[in-house]
């Protein structure tokens, strides 16, 4: 039996069990962690099997009377690597959450929701067809809504959950429309691979003829889930949920679902190579989002919100990679980013836990002495995200993206935007590290900072190690992961490190990281640096105010999309109330009046006239019956006697 369905089934069963029964926090955490550990073990087995050259395995359940309809699971390099990453990060986040949520009275429900998300995400990446992918896509959105609004007693959390749910629904509708459109073109076969007739196999020969609108609908679905401009507005507000949720859903896994969708359906996009308009849209959207979000992150003061905009920016880098290089480079950055961004979010949770709930970086400071393990691991994540060479996977994956963007023949515009975003990334991460861990503590009173418990620190250490070790298979000398995803032969060639093109881009990437870190440290980290007001705000107050207000995108949405939507809703409600309901009431009144008229005619005219006629006939009959005035028996006797006499006379006469 193929074990692929068991990978998502284990967390889903845990979610059902935790929902159906009441457990204490520790028991609920144990059940969820054991189920997730089982899913990780099975994902590792599938991953090793694919590495060993096992053909892409698929377990499909179909319906006999619906040919082409089937729900199946697929294990190939793309799905196996992503599933292993999701299961690995989820297991660490579950373990971290056992300590982080230990005092929460609804911890059992939290682990049920977390298990639901993990199972849905694993089902999404292992889907062998678009139907199952869409089902899991919706379950992921539901779990995200439940987890963002987990602390629903906070108005901000409830509002953030609604915002995320409604914004991502835009993409969900677009994705569903694209799936139905594709099914109509391909005879209803939504399986990715089906002996040459799967939708991706079919697209391999038909993609130049595919309608651009279909591909853009697919991309719109990916944009909403992966927070690409302008549908990014939900992701920063989603930080109102518990920090483990931010680490798992909004850094490592769910937000990467859009990138995974484009990577999985890449044959639909890749119709005309570098000049393909769909890929150009993907590349430009990703590059702009990367720079846009990085700019906003520079002026944010909330610890988690900085990381949220950083996530939006890095997702933009992944989309840029898809547009200019294809799935292999994008997935390289996706997996590496999952490690160091989960590390950063869990590190932020450790800071919040140890600092008594404080999240404003202006009120922190000097925590490296009170929280040395958190500081050391956080610094690893910061350097990986900033692109510090050579030990960190973030440098190699970002360098690969910049190299591909520079070589893109269509335009050098995305390369320029990506370079600016890379510089700003190093700047805002240095600012955050300096204000949180260096200098003196700026908060007055409150909880004395302390290190987090071992159950929270262990995942930080493991993720820090993964961030460094993953760089081994990401270097140009041995680009094992990239070549494996692309389906090519895995080769080791150290001379690639001496290639002029590589050295030039690597030099640019390193210089950008050094410049960003140097400027950030000069403004915020050096001794005696004035941080209130912010150094950038002192020099460029108008720009800083705009960036602090997120470039007024939320206000623009409120003034346009939200207002138009509310107006349309009110118009629809008015039409429903006064036109449709009013029309129905008028029609009902007319119908009732006609019915009453018909009833009156029936009762007063037809029924009464008929009754009178019957009464007249009865009266006439009675009168005619009484006319002779005698007795019927007497009449019969007289008639019989007369007949007898007449008969006797006849007999005598004839004798």
XYZ file of C-alpha atoms in Angstrom:
655
model
C 0.000 0.000 0.000
C 1.252 3.490 -0.838
C 1.935 5.356 2.406
C 1.613 8.848 0.905
C -1.993 9.380 2.102
C -0.894 8.619 5.660
C 1.416 11.651 5.750
C -1.415 14.220 5.854
C -3.818 11.754 7.473
C -1.922 11.519 10.773
C -2.152 15.235 11.685
C -5.740 15.368 10.446
C -6.676 12.429 12.675
C -4.981 14.188 15.585
C -7.044 17.291 14.840
C -10.261 15.248 14.877
C -9.292 13.501 18.109
C -8.379 16.737 19.869
C -11.624 18.331 18.698
C -13.854 15.416 19.701
C -12.349 14.865 23.150
C -11.270 17.152 25.956
C -7.590 16.948 26.833
C -5.317 18.837 29.146
C -2.719 21.060 27.524
C 0.172 18.644 28.040
C -1.797 15.644 26.756
C -3.037 17.568 23.723
C 0.513 18.671 22.926
C 1.745 15.082 23.230
C -0.938 13.753 20.874
C -0.247 16.468 18.292
C 3.545 16.062 18.492
C 3.377 12.268 18.141
C 1.110 12.534 15.093
C 3.386 15.143 13.548
C 6.456 13.019 14.288
C 4.811 10.132 12.453
C 4.076 12.389 9.486
C 7.689 13.580 9.480
C 8.966 9.994 9.529
C 6.784 9.004 6.586
C 7.752 12.165 4.684
C 11.411 11.314 5.257
C 10.847 7.794 3.901
C 9.153 9.210 0.794
C 11.955 11.757 0.358
C 14.669 9.092 0.566
C 12.735 6.912 -1.862
C 12.605 9.690 -4.445
C 16.320 10.422 -3.958
C 17.148 6.776 -4.604
C 15.547 7.055 -7.989
C 12.180 5.537 -7.265
C 9.852 6.606 -10.089
C 7.388 9.308 -9.213
C 4.769 7.380 -7.282
C 1.102 8.188 -7.334
C -1.824 6.824 -5.382
C -5.060 7.811 -7.118
C -8.642 7.016 -6.174
C -11.110 7.480 -9.014
C -14.805 7.069 -9.776
C -15.802 4.574 -12.468
C -18.676 6.617 -13.848
C -16.624 9.836 -13.920
C -13.616 9.202 -16.164
C -10.848 11.725 -15.587
C -12.075 12.379 -12.041
C -9.633 11.282 -9.386
C -8.038 12.293 -6.123
C -4.452 11.201 -5.729
C -1.116 11.849 -4.072
C 2.152 12.384 -5.919
C 5.747 11.953 -4.735
C 8.343 13.568 -6.985
C 11.334 15.810 -6.143
C 9.158 18.924 -5.857
C 6.477 17.456 -3.600
C 8.774 15.192 -1.565
C 11.195 17.999 -0.675
C 8.430 20.446 0.189
C 6.548 17.867 2.265
C 9.695 17.029 4.217
C 10.317 20.715 4.889
C 6.717 21.276 6.022
C 6.746 18.221 8.282
C 10.152 19.123 9.757
C 9.340 22.752 10.527
C 5.879 21.788 11.799
C 7.362 19.252 14.221
C 9.722 21.872 15.638
C 6.938 24.450 15.940
C 4.675 21.907 17.661
C 7.452 21.159 20.152
C 8.073 24.868 20.732
C 4.343 25.463 21.217
C 4.148 22.877 23.994
C 6.088 25.306 26.185
C 4.886 28.584 24.644
C 1.160 27.748 25.021
C 1.421 25.723 28.242
C -0.484 28.292 30.315
C -3.185 29.019 27.756
C -6.563 27.628 28.908
C -7.492 26.657 25.347
C -4.208 24.993 24.432
C -5.952 21.766 23.364
C -7.981 23.670 20.795
C -4.807 25.403 19.610
C -3.105 22.080 18.911
C -6.229 20.831 17.131
C -6.137 23.843 14.804
C -2.377 23.506 14.348
C -2.767 19.827 13.420
C -5.542 20.690 10.982
C -3.258 23.166 9.279
C -0.309 20.775 9.111
C -2.426 17.987 7.618
C -3.982 20.321 5.055
C -0.603 21.768 4.046
C 0.934 18.308 3.665
C -2.039 17.252 1.564
C -1.618 20.344 -0.598
C 2.032 19.729 -1.451
C 1.505 15.990 -2.011
C -1.589 16.427 -4.203
C -1.513 14.569 -7.474
C -4.287 16.618 -9.050
C -5.760 20.091 -8.956
C -8.981 18.948 -7.285
C -7.273 17.650 -4.143
C -4.914 20.619 -4.211
C -7.869 23.016 -4.159
C -9.597 21.124 -1.329
C -6.439 21.289 0.793
C -5.921 24.902 -0.309
C -9.275 25.795 1.246
C -8.562 23.805 4.406
C -5.284 25.683 4.788
C -7.189 28.962 4.542
C -9.705 27.785 7.140
C -6.968 26.704 9.548
C -5.189 30.022 9.058
C -8.402 31.893 9.894
C -8.880 29.848 13.064
C -5.280 30.304 14.201
C -4.977 34.026 13.442
C -8.165 34.624 15.396
C -7.304 32.132 18.136
C -7.267 34.914 20.718
C -10.624 36.119 19.413
C -11.296 38.055 22.606
C -8.837 40.624 21.231
C -10.633 42.810 18.656
C -7.406 43.154 16.662
C -7.061 39.373 16.322
C -10.673 38.909 15.239
C -10.353 41.705 12.677
C -7.067 40.286 11.365
C -8.629 36.850 10.927
C -11.520 38.287 8.925
C -9.144 40.383 6.835
C -6.969 37.386 6.014
C -9.961 35.203 5.208
C -11.630 37.728 2.905
C -8.443 38.824 1.136
C -7.328 35.290 0.363
C -10.840 34.460 -0.864
C -10.130 36.710 -3.848
C -7.342 34.393 -4.853
C -9.410 31.309 -4.082
C -12.159 32.385 -6.472
C -9.561 33.079 -9.160
C -7.927 29.683 -8.618
C -11.264 27.877 -8.823
C -12.119 29.720 -12.043
C -8.737 28.742 -13.508
C -9.249 25.088 -12.554
C -12.693 24.988 -14.165
C -11.360 26.731 -17.271
C -8.488 24.267 -17.532
C -10.840 21.328 -17.037
C -12.956 22.585 -19.921
C -9.918 22.832 -22.201
C -8.416 19.493 -21.195
C -11.509 17.326 -21.252
C -11.955 17.427 -17.484
C -8.682 15.697 -16.580
C -7.203 17.554 -13.600
C -4.490 15.036 -12.725
C -0.999 16.432 -13.079
C 0.377 13.282 -14.706
C -1.835 10.625 -16.253
C 0.014 8.623 -18.878
C 0.486 11.590 -21.181
C -3.011 13.049 -20.789
C -2.553 14.825 -17.446
C -3.104 18.561 -17.411
C 0.615 19.358 -17.048
C 1.595 16.829 -19.723
C -1.071 18.224 -22.003
C 0.093 21.775 -21.271
C 3.632 20.849 -22.284
C 2.528 20.791 -25.889
C -0.332 23.261 -25.702
C 1.005 26.011 -23.440
C 1.730 28.495 -26.252
C -1.951 28.187 -27.111
C -3.228 28.503 -23.543
C -5.301 31.622 -22.872
C -3.276 34.199 -20.960
C -6.282 34.836 -18.742
C -6.228 31.262 -17.443
C -2.594 31.508 -16.385
C -3.113 34.915 -14.796
C -6.049 33.551 -12.791
C -3.755 30.841 -11.458
C -1.202 33.480 -10.563
C -3.844 35.631 -8.862
C -4.612 32.676 -6.605
C -0.915 32.384 -5.803
C -0.606 36.141 -5.200
C -3.295 36.160 -2.525
C -1.927 33.172 -0.638
C 1.713 34.300 -0.883
C 1.059 37.937 -0.041
C 2.112 39.576 -3.292
C 1.307 43.237 -3.907
C -1.450 44.389 -3.745
C -2.953 41.361 -1.972
C -0.275 41.420 0.727
C -2.322 43.511 3.153
C -3.572 40.576 5.229
C -0.186 39.103 6.129
C 1.271 41.795 8.452
C -2.000 41.988 10.395
C -1.933 38.198 10.784
C 0.805 38.694 13.386
C -2.012 39.149 15.929
C -2.100 35.369 16.275
C 0.195 33.419 18.630
C 3.864 33.580 17.626
C 4.138 29.844 16.767
C 1.361 30.453 14.241
C 3.410 33.219 12.676
C 6.435 30.932 12.499
C 4.617 28.011 10.913
C 1.888 29.510 8.779
C 3.015 33.007 7.879
C 6.728 32.371 7.447
C 7.537 28.797 6.515
C 4.570 27.012 5.001
C 1.187 28.502 4.120
C 2.481 31.675 2.528
C 4.782 29.511 0.425
C 1.739 27.676 -0.963
C 1.347 30.249 -3.727
C 4.976 29.833 -4.753
C 4.505 26.065 -4.704
C 1.373 26.377 -6.859
C 3.241 28.286 -9.568
C 6.151 25.839 -9.355
C 3.830 22.838 -9.631
C 1.873 24.260 -12.569
C 4.934 25.829 -14.200
C 4.335 24.070 -17.566
C 1.180 26.185 -17.844
C 3.236 29.370 -17.454
C 6.272 28.428 -19.510
C 4.878 28.983 -22.978
C 7.339 31.297 -24.639
C 10.517 31.241 -22.576
C 11.886 34.553 -21.370
C 9.459 36.490 -23.549
C 6.402 34.727 -22.168
C 3.996 37.431 -20.902
C 2.804 35.309 -17.981
C 6.343 34.800 -16.682
C 7.032 38.502 -17.170
C 4.043 39.309 -14.952
C 5.324 36.870 -12.330
C 8.855 38.321 -12.426
C 7.852 41.982 -12.260
C 5.256 41.366 -9.539
C 7.803 39.513 -7.440
C 10.536 42.114 -7.891
C 8.235 45.021 -7.056
C 6.814 43.221 -4.006
C 10.336 42.459 -2.755
C 11.338 46.133 -2.820
C 7.968 47.489 -1.670
C 7.820 45.319 1.459
C 11.500 45.867 2.276
C 10.959 49.637 2.250
C 8.061 49.372 4.690
C 9.996 47.032 7.004
C 12.664 49.704 7.515
C 10.235 51.940 9.444
C 8.293 49.362 11.480
C 8.735 49.062 15.240
C 6.802 45.900 16.059
C 9.164 42.919 16.336
C 6.887 40.486 14.508
C 5.590 42.999 11.981
C 9.136 43.644 10.741
C 9.484 39.918 10.121
C 6.071 39.861 8.451
C 7.076 42.469 5.875
C 10.370 40.651 5.500
C 8.374 37.522 4.632
C 6.391 39.408 2.004
C 9.655 40.676 0.538
C 11.268 37.231 0.441
C 8.169 35.746 -1.166
C 8.650 38.408 -3.811
C 12.183 37.096 -4.365
C 10.726 33.602 -4.857
C 8.204 34.853 -7.403
C 10.992 36.714 -9.182
C 12.958 33.463 -9.313
C 9.983 31.660 -10.840
C 9.674 34.326 -13.498
C 13.331 34.482 -14.519
C 14.780 31.076 -13.611
C 12.037 28.522 -13.039
C 11.022 26.316 -10.111
C 14.461 25.001 -9.080
C 15.936 28.322 -7.909
C 12.624 29.404 -6.368
C 12.318 26.191 -4.370
C 15.930 26.518 -3.223
C 15.098 29.885 -1.678
C 11.732 28.635 -0.391
C 13.239 25.781 1.626
C 16.160 27.827 2.939
C 13.836 30.696 3.825
C 11.561 28.301 5.711
C 14.450 27.373 7.985
C 15.801 30.805 8.829
C 12.463 32.635 8.876
C 10.924 30.048 11.203
C 14.059 30.490 13.315
C 13.551 34.258 13.400
C 9.868 34.051 14.309
C 10.469 31.495 17.041
C 13.337 33.663 18.254
C 10.964 36.625 18.330
C 8.571 34.518 20.368
C 11.378 33.714 22.778
C 12.114 37.440 23.122
C 8.451 38.252 23.739
C 8.191 35.410 26.255
C 11.346 36.452 28.094
C 10.594 40.189 28.017
C 7.111 39.942 29.499
C 5.167 40.313 26.263
C 6.939 43.420 24.954
C 7.068 43.578 21.135
C 8.080 47.178 20.454
C 11.782 47.127 19.587
C 12.131 50.707 20.865
C 11.369 49.431 24.374
C 13.769 46.497 24.277
C 17.566 46.429 24.190
C 20.492 44.678 25.849
C 18.848 41.246 25.704
C 21.963 39.457 24.481
C 23.189 39.253 28.071
C 19.913 37.981 29.525
C 19.077 35.674 26.597
C 22.371 34.449 25.120
C 21.017 31.359 23.341
C 18.144 33.287 21.800
C 20.589 35.981 20.701
C 23.057 33.545 19.110
C 20.403 31.681 17.136
C 18.636 34.897 16.167
C 21.911 36.272 14.833
C 22.254 33.193 12.610
C 18.794 33.815 11.155
C 19.517 37.516 10.726
C 22.749 36.855 8.811
C 21.082 34.242 6.615
C 18.253 36.611 5.735
C 20.674 39.474 5.122
C 22.675 37.358 2.687
C 25.946 37.218 4.597
C 28.405 34.936 2.783
C 29.454 32.034 2.884
C 28.084 29.951 5.719
C 24.418 30.762 5.371
C 21.974 29.343 2.851
C 20.298 32.711 2.373
C 23.383 34.033 0.624
C 23.516 31.206 -1.923
C 19.819 31.169 -2.762
C 19.586 34.961 -3.039
C 22.741 35.003 -5.149
C 21.192 32.434 -7.498
C 18.116 34.644 -7.883
C 20.180 37.752 -8.589
C 22.296 35.823 -11.097
C 19.187 34.620 -12.958
C 17.594 38.083 -12.865
C 20.763 39.646 -14.278
C 20.823 37.076 -17.087
C 17.124 37.525 -17.910
C 17.075 38.787 -21.504
C 13.716 40.520 -21.277
C 14.802 43.306 -18.909
C 17.290 44.255 -16.208
C 14.592 46.094 -14.263
C 13.770 43.211 -11.909
C 17.484 42.782 -11.173
C 17.770 46.422 -10.095
C 14.694 46.166 -7.877
C 16.001 42.960 -6.308
C 19.385 44.542 -5.569
C 17.697 47.443 -3.793
C 15.551 45.004 -1.806
C 18.630 42.979 -0.818
C 20.334 46.115 0.521
C 17.258 47.142 2.515
C 16.902 43.629 3.923
C 20.355 43.821 5.487
C 19.554 47.328 6.764
C 16.272 46.580 8.567
C 17.504 43.275 10.006
C 20.598 44.988 11.433
C 18.353 47.695 12.877
C 16.182 45.064 14.532
C 19.107 43.063 15.925
C 20.804 46.189 17.269
C 17.713 47.605 18.970
C 16.627 44.299 20.515
C 19.878 42.715 21.656
C 22.480 45.503 21.908
C 22.730 48.691 23.895
C 20.960 49.087 27.207
C 17.472 48.060 28.166
C 15.108 50.923 27.424
C 11.948 49.611 29.095
C 11.226 50.892 32.589
C 9.946 48.416 35.167
C 8.036 45.340 34.087
C 9.329 41.785 33.909
C 13.035 41.184 34.249
C 14.233 39.594 30.953
C 15.122 35.915 31.210
C 16.031 33.072 28.891
C 13.279 30.808 27.582
C 12.883 27.174 28.706
C 14.829 24.384 27.014
C 11.757 23.124 25.161
C 11.639 26.454 23.318
C 15.387 26.768 22.813
C 15.897 23.310 21.301
C 13.943 24.104 18.094
C 15.949 27.327 17.762
C 19.220 25.416 17.840
C 18.012 22.821 15.338
C 16.776 25.476 12.905
C 20.026 27.414 13.227
C 21.949 24.256 12.353
C 19.630 23.567 9.407
C 20.169 27.121 8.148
C 23.915 26.547 8.018
C 23.897 22.933 6.812
C 21.461 23.579 3.969
C 24.025 25.894 2.406
C 26.166 22.820 1.683
C 23.753 21.664 -1.035
C 23.046 25.189 -2.296
C 26.504 26.275 -3.431
C 27.334 26.442 -7.133
C 30.123 23.939 -6.463
C 27.554 21.298 -5.533
C 24.072 22.587 -6.367
C 22.544 19.263 -5.381
C 19.106 20.525 -4.416
C 18.683 22.797 -7.417
C 19.761 20.129 -9.911
C 17.617 17.486 -8.223
C 14.482 19.635 -8.387
C 15.203 20.445 -12.036
C 15.560 16.750 -12.807
C 19.141 16.982 -14.044
C 22.231 15.018 -13.136
C 23.779 16.006 -9.814
C 27.422 16.934 -10.331
C 30.216 18.384 -8.219
C 32.338 21.028 -9.912
C 34.307 23.404 -7.719
C 35.408 25.447 -10.743
C 31.916 26.967 -10.884
C 32.999 29.099 -7.929
C 35.625 30.696 -10.189
C 33.216 31.534 -12.987
C 33.370 35.238 -13.787
C 29.624 35.606 -13.928
C 29.220 33.956 -10.547
C 32.014 35.982 -8.970
C 30.584 39.246 -10.283
C 27.081 38.657 -8.936
C 28.417 37.177 -5.698
C 30.504 40.299 -5.278
C 27.479 42.524 -5.834
C 25.394 40.467 -3.400
C 28.104 40.554 -0.736
C 28.605 44.287 -1.195
C 24.880 44.927 -0.802
C 24.779 42.897 2.412
C 27.877 44.650 3.761
C 26.502 48.089 2.904
C 23.139 47.375 4.514
C 24.682 45.947 7.671
C 27.217 48.770 7.880
C 24.601 51.490 7.489
C 22.231 49.790 9.913
C 24.911 49.424 12.550
C 26.097 52.969 12.051
C 22.583 54.330 12.564
C 21.352 52.057 15.344
C 24.123 49.905 16.789
C 27.101 52.115 17.506
C 27.624 53.352 21.014
C 25.824 56.586 21.679
C 23.477 56.208 18.709
C 20.275 58.240 19.106
C 17.253 56.127 18.260
C 14.497 58.438 19.504
C 13.491 59.878 17.168
C 14.537 57.352 14.580
C 17.685 58.417 12.685
C 15.943 57.963 9.340
C 12.947 59.934 10.603
C 15.235 62.838 11.542
C 16.792 62.940 8.084
C 13.769 62.063 5.926
C 10.650 62.691 8.019
C 8.126 62.636 5.174
C 9.422 59.378 3.710
C 9.726 57.748 7.126
C 6.178 58.756 8.050
C 4.891 57.248 4.811
C 6.831 54.031 5.383
C 5.693 53.826 9.009
C 2.116 54.076 7.735
C 2.836 51.259 5.261
C 2.771 53.671 2.307
C -0.941 54.166 3.009
C -1.892 51.045 1.064
C -4.381 49.967 3.721
C -5.949 53.424 3.671
C -6.110 53.278 -0.117
C -7.844 49.905 0.057
C -10.264 51.238 2.664
C -11.062 54.285 0.529
C -11.507 52.326 -2.691
C -11.982 48.574 -2.594
C -13.570 48.382 0.853
C -15.794 51.419 0.278
C -16.865 50.181 -3.158
C -17.517 46.714 -1.791
C -19.580 48.077 1.090
C -21.473 50.360 -1.306
C -22.132 47.456 -3.642
C -23.281 45.380 -0.682
C -25.682 48.101 0.413
C -26.938 48.479 -3.149
C -27.467 44.735 -3.363
C -29.251 44.759 -0.011
C -31.447 47.648 -1.181
C -32.261 45.891 -4.436
C -33.036 42.731 -2.524
C -35.193 44.535 0.012
C -37.061 47.007 -2.194
C -36.968 45.566 -5.711
C -36.858 41.799 -5.375
C -38.642 41.486 -2.025
C -40.933 44.424 -2.860
C -41.774 42.927 -6.229
C -42.477 39.592 -4.620
C -44.722 41.257 -2.047
C -46.638 43.090 -4.789
C -46.991 39.891 -6.801
C -48.154 38.076 -3.678
C -50.729 40.811 -2.954
C -52.069 40.662 -6.522
C -52.241 36.892 -6.386
C -54.067 37.046 -3.047
C -56.552 39.604 -4.405
C -57.257 37.429 -7.436
C -57.696 34.423 -5.193
C -60.153 36.282 -2.964
C -62.084 37.474 -6.038
C -62.223 33.970 -7.441
C -63.368 32.684 -4.081
C -66.144 35.293 -3.959
C -67.295 34.446 -7.477
C -67.168 30.764 -6.649
C -69.085 31.072 -3.399
C -71.561 33.806 -4.373
C -72.101 32.925 -8.004
C -71.326 29.346 -8.839
C -71.862 27.517 -5.551
C -74.928 29.544 -4.492
C -76.559 29.350 -7.951
C -75.987 25.609 -8.129
C -77.469 25.166 -4.667
C -80.524 27.212 -5.652
C -80.999 25.164 -8.828
C -80.820 21.922 -6.899
C -83.308 23.279 -4.380
C -85.692 24.238 -7.208
C -85.493 20.761 -8.738
C -86.135 19.161 -5.370
C -89.135 21.412 -4.784
C -90.576 20.689 -8.243
C -90.159 16.945 -7.770
C -91.914 17.104 -4.461
C -94.815 18.968 -5.997
C -95.175 16.536 -8.915
C -94.953 13.589 -6.516
C -97.860 14.921 -4.461
C -100.148 15.635 -7.519
C -102.167 12.276 -7.612
C -103.003 12.607 -3.932
C -103.330 8.746 -3.420
C -101.502 5.730 -2.204
C -99.154 3.771 -4.455
C -100.088 0.396 -2.897
C -103.779 1.018 -3.496
C -103.046 1.942 -7.090
C -101.180 -1.293 -7.612
C -103.978 -3.373 -6.148
C -106.596 -1.727 -8.385
C -104.402 -2.161 -11.435
C -103.768 -5.835 -10.649
C -107.455 -6.505 -10.038
C -108.480 -4.765 -13.244
C -105.898 -6.713 -15.196
C -107.192 -9.993 -13.763
C -110.791 -9.169 -14.675
C -109.733 -8.125 -18.153
C -107.801 -11.376 -18.582
C -110.837 -13.470 -17.544
C -113.070 -11.639 -19.983
C -110.639 -12.208 -22.824
C -110.397 -15.909 -22.096
C -114.161 -16.282 -21.987
C -114.550 -14.347 -25.203
C -112.094 -16.437 -27.143
C -113.505 -19.734 -26.019
